[in-house]
mmCIF file of C-alpha atoms in Angstrom:
data_model
loop_
_atom_site.group_PDB
_atom_site.id
_atom_site.type_symbol
_atom_site.label_atom_id
_atom_site.label_comp_id
_atom_site.label_asym_id
_atom_site.label_seq_id
_atom_site.Cartn_x
_atom_site.Cartn_y
_atom_site.Cartn_z
ATOM 1 C CA MET O 29 0.890 -13.618 -14.507
ATOM 2 C CA GLY O 30 4.208 -13.361 -16.347
ATOM 3 C CA ILE O 31 7.355 -11.872 -14.916
ATOM 4 C CA SER O 32 7.135 -8.803 -17.164
ATOM 5 C CA MET O 33 3.511 -8.214 -16.193
ATOM 6 C CA MET O 34 4.358 -8.475 -12.501
ATOM 7 C CA ARG O 35 7.181 -5.976 -12.862
ATOM 8 C CA MET O 36 4.872 -3.596 -14.715
ATOM 9 C CA HIS O 37 2.309 -4.036 -11.940
ATOM 10 C CA VAL O 38 4.886 -3.064 -9.310
ATOM 11 C CA VAL O 39 6.013 -0.020 -11.308
ATOM 12 C CA VAL O 40 2.439 1.211 -11.813
ATOM 13 C CA VAL O 41 1.429 0.809 -8.165
ATOM 14 C CA CYS O 42 4.612 2.434 -6.843
ATOM 15 C CA SER O 43 4.247 5.305 -9.314
ATOM 16 C CA VAL O 44 0.670 5.984 -8.210
ATOM 17 C CA VAL O 45 1.654 5.830 -4.541
ATOM 18 C CA GLY O 46 4.600 8.164 -5.113
ATOM 19 C CA PHE O 47 2.442 10.663 -7.006
ATOM 20 C CA LEU O 48 -0.225 10.689 -4.298
ATOM 21 C CA GLY O 49 2.469 11.111 -1.651
ATOM 22 C CA LEU O 50 3.895 14.085 -3.535
ATOM 23 C CA VAL O 51 0.455 15.703 -3.769
ATOM 24 C CA VAL O 52 -0.083 15.193 -0.030
ATOM 25 C CA VAL O 53 3.235 16.898 0.731
ATOM 26 C CA ILE O 54 2.349 19.849 -1.516
ATOM 27 C CA LEU O 55 -1.043 20.212 0.139
ATOM 28 C CA GLY O 56 0.563 20.013 3.586
ATOM 29 C CA VAL O 57 3.027 22.780 2.786
ATOM 30 C CA ALA O 58 0.263 24.920 1.278
ATOM 31 C CA ALA O 59 -1.945 24.379 4.333
ATOM 32 C CA GLU O 60 0.853 25.373 6.693
ATOM 33 C CA ALA O 61 1.492 28.562 4.723
ATOM 34 C CA ALA O 62 -2.216 29.425 4.668
ATOM 35 C CA THR O 63 -2.589 29.276 8.454
ATOM 36 C CA ALA O 64 -1.014 32.743 8.739
ATOM 37 C CA GLN O 65 -4.171 34.195 7.187
ATOM 38 C CA ALA O 66 -6.475 32.834 9.912
ATOM 39 C CA TRP O 67 -5.780 35.221 12.769
ATOM 40 C CA VAL O 68 -7.740 38.475 12.572
ATOM 41 C CA SER O 69 -7.513 40.217 15.951
ATOM 42 C CA ALA O 70 -7.621 39.741 19.689
ATOM 43 C CA GLY O 71 -9.684 42.816 20.439
ATOM 44 C CA GLU O 72 -13.184 41.333 20.527
ATOM 45 C CA ILE O 73 -14.693 41.267 23.978
ATOM 46 C CA ASP O 74 -17.445 38.834 24.923
ATOM 47 C CA ILE O 75 -19.591 39.016 28.036
ATOM 48 C CA ASP O 76 -19.522 35.606 29.689
ATOM 49 C CA ASP O 77 -21.369 35.098 32.988
ATOM 50 C CA GLY O 78 -21.111 38.764 33.810
ATOM 51 C CA GLY O 79 -17.370 38.929 33.074
ATOM 52 C CA LEU O 80 -15.405 40.285 30.189
ATOM 53 C CA ASN O 81 -13.338 37.838 28.157
ATOM 54 C CA VAL O 82 -11.041 38.763 25.325
ATOM 55 C CA LYS O 83 -11.445 36.413 22.366
ATOM 56 C CA CYS O 84 -9.082 35.676 19.518
ATOM 57 C CA VAL O 85 -10.945 35.978 16.254
ATOM 58 C CA TYR O 86 -10.081 33.638 13.375
ATOM 59 C CA ARG O 87 -11.437 33.219 9.871
ATOM 60 C CA ALA O 88 -11.524 30.245 7.533
ATOM 61 C CA THR O 89 -8.510 29.816 5.262
ATOM 62 C CA PRO O 90 -7.557 27.542 2.323
ATOM 63 C CA ALA O 91 -5.819 25.368 4.924
ATOM 64 C CA LEU O 92 -9.227 23.910 5.740
ATOM 65 C CA GLY O 93 -9.700 22.432 2.269
ATOM 66 C CA CYS O 94 -6.041 21.495 1.865
ATOM 67 C CA GLY O 95 -6.056 19.552 5.129
ATOM 68 C CA ILE O 96 -9.199 17.609 4.279
ATOM 69 C CA VAL O 97 -8.044 16.723 0.754
ATOM 70 C CA ALA O 98 -4.586 15.728 1.986
ATOM 71 C CA ALA O 99 -6.119 13.420 4.599
ATOM 72 C CA LEU O 100 -8.326 11.749 1.976
ATOM 73 C CA LEU O 101 -5.423 11.270 -0.452
ATOM 74 C CA ALA O 102 -3.180 9.805 2.249
ATOM 75 C CA LEU O 103 -5.883 7.300 3.163
ATOM 76 C CA THR O 104 -6.574 6.511 -0.509
ATOM 77 C CA SER O 105 -2.908 5.774 -1.139
ATOM 78 C CA GLN O 106 -2.752 3.366 1.790
ATOM 79 C CA VAL O 107 -5.908 1.556 0.707
ATOM 80 C CA ALA O 108 -4.583 1.242 -2.861
ATOM 81 C CA VAL O 109 -1.331 -0.358 -1.694
ATOM 82 C CA THR O 110 -3.164 -2.788 0.567
ATOM 83 C CA TYR O 111 -5.623 -3.743 -2.169
ATOM 84 C CA ALA O 112 -2.850 -4.294 -4.719
ATOM 85 C CA SER O 113 -0.958 -6.489 -2.250
ATOM 86 C CA LEU O 114 -4.036 -8.607 -1.544
ATOM 87 C CA CYS O 115 -4.713 -9.026 -5.265
ATOM 88 C CA SER O 116 -1.137 -10.136 -5.859
ATOM 89 C CA TRP O 117 -1.565 -12.939 -3.317
ATOM 90 C CA CYS O 118 -4.749 -14.066 -5.079
ATOM 91 C CA CYS O 119 -2.957 -14.279 -8.434
ATOM 92 C CA ARG O 120 0.411 -15.496 -7.168
ATOM 93 C CA THR O 121 2.430 -18.266 -8.758
ATOM 94 C CA TRP O 122 3.300 -21.431 -6.935
ATOM 95 C CA GLU O 123 6.850 -20.213 -6.324
ATOM 96 C CA LEU O 124 6.311 -17.786 -3.459
ATOM 97 C CA PRO O 125 8.785 -15.039 -2.526
ATOM 98 C CA LYS O 126 11.142 -15.679 0.333
ATOM 99 C CA GLU O 127 9.491 -15.929 3.726
ATOM 100 C CA THR O 128 11.656 -13.170 5.177
ATOM 101 C CA ARG O 129 10.712 -10.800 2.361
ATOM 102 C CA ARG O 130 7.034 -11.491 2.901
ATOM 103 C CA ILE O 131 7.243 -10.928 6.674
ATOM 104 C CA VAL O 132 9.127 -7.643 6.251
ATOM 105 C CA GLY O 133 6.621 -6.473 3.641
ATOM 106 C CA ILE O 134 3.689 -7.203 5.940
ATOM 107 C CA ALA O 135 5.433 -5.423 8.819
ATOM 108 C CA LEU O 136 6.056 -2.333 6.694
ATOM 109 C CA SER O 137 2.442 -2.338 5.589
ATOM 110 C CA ALA O 138 1.207 -2.528 9.191
ATOM 111 C CA VAL O 139 3.490 0.323 10.301
ATOM 112 C CA SER O 140 2.403 2.440 7.320
ATOM 113 C CA TRP O 141 -1.229 1.963 8.335
ATOM 114 C CA ILE O 142 -0.480 3.290 11.820
ATOM 115 C CA ILE O 143 1.401 6.307 10.453
ATOM 116 C CA VAL O 144 -1.329 7.068 7.894
ATOM 117 C CA ILE O 145 -3.939 7.092 10.643
ATOM 118 C CA ILE O 146 -1.790 9.604 12.544
ATOM 119 C CA VAL O 147 -1.389 11.689 9.367
ATOM 120 C CA VAL O 148 -5.136 11.759 8.761
ATOM 121 C CA ALA O 149 -5.809 12.767 12.376
ATOM 122 C CA LEU O 150 -3.247 15.585 12.229
ATOM 123 C CA PHE O 151 -4.576 16.960 8.946
ATOM 124 C CA ILE O 152 -8.165 16.885 10.187
ATOM 125 C CA ALA O 153 -7.206 18.565 13.471
ATOM 126 C CA GLY O 154 -5.239 21.251 11.655
ATOM 127 C CA ALA O 155 -8.115 21.858 9.261
ATOM 128 C CA ALA O 156 -10.558 22.186 12.161
ATOM 129 C CA MET O 157 -8.418 24.943 13.650
ATOM 130 C CA ASN O 158 -8.696 26.985 10.444
ATOM 131 C CA THR O 159 -12.446 27.591 10.462
ATOM 132 C CA ASP O 160 -14.372 30.726 11.415
ATOM 133 C CA GLN O 161 -14.201 30.714 15.202
ATOM 134 C CA LYS O 162 -13.317 32.564 18.377
ATOM 135 C CA ARG O 163 -10.920 31.208 20.961
ATOM 136 C CA GLY O 164 -9.645 32.425 24.282
ATOM 137 C CA LEU O 165 -6.136 33.612 24.964
ATOM 138 C CA THR O 166 -3.381 31.169 25.726
ATOM 139 C CA ALA O 167 -1.690 30.851 29.128
ATOM 140 C CA ASP O 168 0.656 33.706 28.276
ATOM 141 C CA GLU O 169 -2.348 35.831 27.232
ATOM 142 C CA LYS O 170 -1.545 35.743 23.535
ATOM 143 C CA CYS O 171 -3.275 34.516 20.410
ATOM 144 C CA PRO O 172 -1.563 31.847 18.309
ATOM 145 C CA ILE O 173 -0.967 33.616 14.999
ATOM 146 C CA ASP O 174 -0.694 30.378 12.986
ATOM 147 C CA PRO O 175 -3.319 27.995 14.381
ATOM 148 C CA GLY O 176 -2.692 24.410 13.289
ATOM 149 C CA SER O 177 0.666 25.196 11.670
ATOM 150 C CA ALA O 178 2.535 22.682 13.851
ATOM 151 C CA LEU O 179 -0.072 20.033 13.086
ATOM 152 C CA PHE O 180 0.259 20.502 9.334
ATOM 153 C CA ALA O 181 4.063 20.403 9.561
ATOM 154 C CA ALA O 182 4.010 17.151 11.542
ATOM 155 C CA ALA O 183 1.443 15.610 9.183
ATOM 156 C CA THR O 184 3.575 16.514 6.161
ATOM 157 C CA VAL O 185 6.685 14.883 7.619
ATOM 158 C CA PHE O 186 4.779 11.759 8.638
ATOM 159 C CA SER O 187 3.218 11.542 5.178
ATOM 160 C CA VAL O 188 6.693 11.353 3.617
ATOM 161 C CA VAL O 189 7.578 8.491 5.968
ATOM 162 C CA ALA O 190 4.288 6.726 5.192
ATOM 163 C CA THR O 191 4.878 7.012 1.443
ATOM 164 C CA GLY O 192 8.320 5.437 1.793
ATOM 165 C CA LEU O 193 6.904 2.556 3.821
ATOM 166 C CA GLN O 194 4.100 2.053 1.307
ATOM 167 C CA ILE O 195 6.519 1.824 -1.606
ATOM 168 C CA GLY O 196 8.755 -0.534 0.368
ATOM 169 C CA SER O 197 5.906 -2.876 1.244
ATOM 170 C CA CYS O 198 4.672 -2.721 -2.334
ATOM 171 C CA VAL O 199 8.056 -3.785 -3.726
ATOM 172 C CA LEU O 200 8.432 -6.618 -1.213
ATOM 173 C CA LEU O 201 4.894 -8.015 -1.439
ATOM 174 C CA LEU O 202 4.583 -7.622 -5.203
ATOM 175 C CA ALA O 203 8.131 -8.788 -5.953
ATOM 176 C CA THR O 204 8.732 -11.010 -8.952
ATOM 177 C CA PRO O 205 9.070 -14.681 -7.985
ATOM 178 C CA PRO O 206 12.404 -16.437 -8.554
ATOM 179 C CA LYS O 207 13.343 -17.312 -12.119
ATOM 180 C CA GLY O 208 12.111 -20.675 -13.218
ATOM 181 C CA SER O 209 8.698 -22.126 -13.548
ATOM 182 C CA THR O 210 5.825 -19.698 -13.360
ATOM 183 C CA LYS O 211 3.292 -22.457 -13.496
ATOM 184 C CA PRO O 212 0.058 -21.519 -11.731
ATOM 185 C CA LEU O 213 -0.757 -23.200 -8.465
ATOM 186 C CA ALA O 214 -3.962 -24.765 -9.835
ATOM 187 C CA THR O 215 -2.110 -26.448 -12.728
ATOM 188 C CA GLN O 216 0.494 -27.830 -10.365
ATOM 189 C CA GLN O 217 -2.215 -29.299 -8.166
ATOM 190 C CA GLN O 218 -3.748 -31.034 -11.190
ATOM 191 C CA ASP O 219 -0.396 -32.595 -12.066
ATOM 192 C CA LEU O 220 0.063 -33.811 -8.523
ATOM 193 C CA ALA O 221 -3.452 -35.264 -8.525
ATOM 194 C CA THR O 222 -2.644 -37.435 -11.563
ATOM 195 C CA GLY O 223 0.427 -38.767 -9.759
ATOM 196 C CA GLN O 224 2.692 -37.901 -12.673
ATOM 197 C CA PRO O 225 5.142 -35.016 -12.123
ATOM 198 C CA GLU O 226 6.072 -32.662 -14.892
ATOM 199 C CA SER O 227 9.619 -34.023 -15.254
ATOM 200 C CA GLN O 228 8.262 -37.534 -15.895
ATOM 201 C CA GLN O 229 5.800 -36.231 -18.482
ATOM 202 C CA SER O 230 8.594 -34.463 -20.351
ATOM 203 C CA ALA O 231 10.749 -37.603 -20.292
ATOM 204 C CA GLU O 232 7.947 -39.629 -21.837
ATOM 205 C CA VAL O 233 7.410 -37.173 -24.673
ATOM 206 C CA VAL O 234 11.057 -36.797 -25.777
ATOM 207 C CA VAL O 235 13.963 -39.168 -25.217
ATOM 208 C CA ALA O 236 17.137 -37.107 -24.922
ATOM 209 C CA GLY O 237 20.018 -38.024 -27.219
ATOM 210 C CA GLY O 238 18.226 -40.052 -29.903
ATOM 211 C CA ASP O 239 15.043 -41.474 -31.397
ATOM 212 C CA PRO O 240 12.409 -43.190 -29.316
ATOM 213 C CA PRO O 241 13.199 -46.894 -28.722
ATOM 214 C CA PRO O 242 11.438 -49.348 -31.068
ATOM 215 C CA PRO O 243 8.433 -51.154 -29.667
ATOM 216 C CA SER O 244 9.256 -54.569 -28.233
ATOM 217 C CA ALA O 245 7.773 -57.615 -29.942
ATOM 218 C CA PRO O 246 5.027 -59.367 -28.012
ATOM 219 C CA SER O 247 6.202 -62.578 -26.363
ATOM 220 C CA LEU O 248 4.506 -65.812 -27.298
ATOM 221 C CA SER O 249 2.774 -67.703 -24.592
ATOM 222 C CA SER O 250 3.613 -71.354 -23.902
ATOM 223 C CA GLU O 251 0.252 -72.463 -25.281
ATOM 224 C CA THR O 252 0.869 -70.726 -28.597
ATOM 225 C CA LYS O 253 4.356 -72.257 -28.875
ATOM 226 C CA SER O 254 2.932 -75.792 -28.420
ATOM 227 C CA GLN O 255 0.431 -75.203 -31.178
ATOM 228 C CA VAL O 256 3.197 -74.101 -33.535
#
């Protein structure tokens, strides 16, 4: 893979991750705004074991669909970054990036996985709170007007952090190798197997500074000289 192709690969992957992260943020904001439509009333009375309980009545809102789609997109973005990083190691050149860069990239990828799992859990929990349901009053005998709003807000903030970590790990793990030889690892192994390094092969093909030396005349053996 050439240097230009590797750079294009990094740009494409980071662009896709950034776009998916932007969509997740938009869906998170839309879901948080839609939670205000869930609460209907707190005047419904249910008979439970002979007692009267006041229930908070909620209806389904667009936050349900927004939360589920946002969770799926956040997980898709993380899987795409991980897959691209694994593919880059399969097709890498024999000149690997610096060890520190690789370790930091792996660490960022691991942290992003943890944050994405939290984001998915928060979006799913917020979506579950925006279905048709009845819930009891809180400890202060009130109904939460915006059920799941705090969950969507937290998930949106964490999704921004996860997107930044994904792009950072992508740049570090898919970074262009140092300038120089981009000879594939398999070709280098073949050269080493023949016992003839590349520098020696080049020296045999071209002699720097002039024409190749003339072939030396074969020496006569002592037996041939006696016959002459």
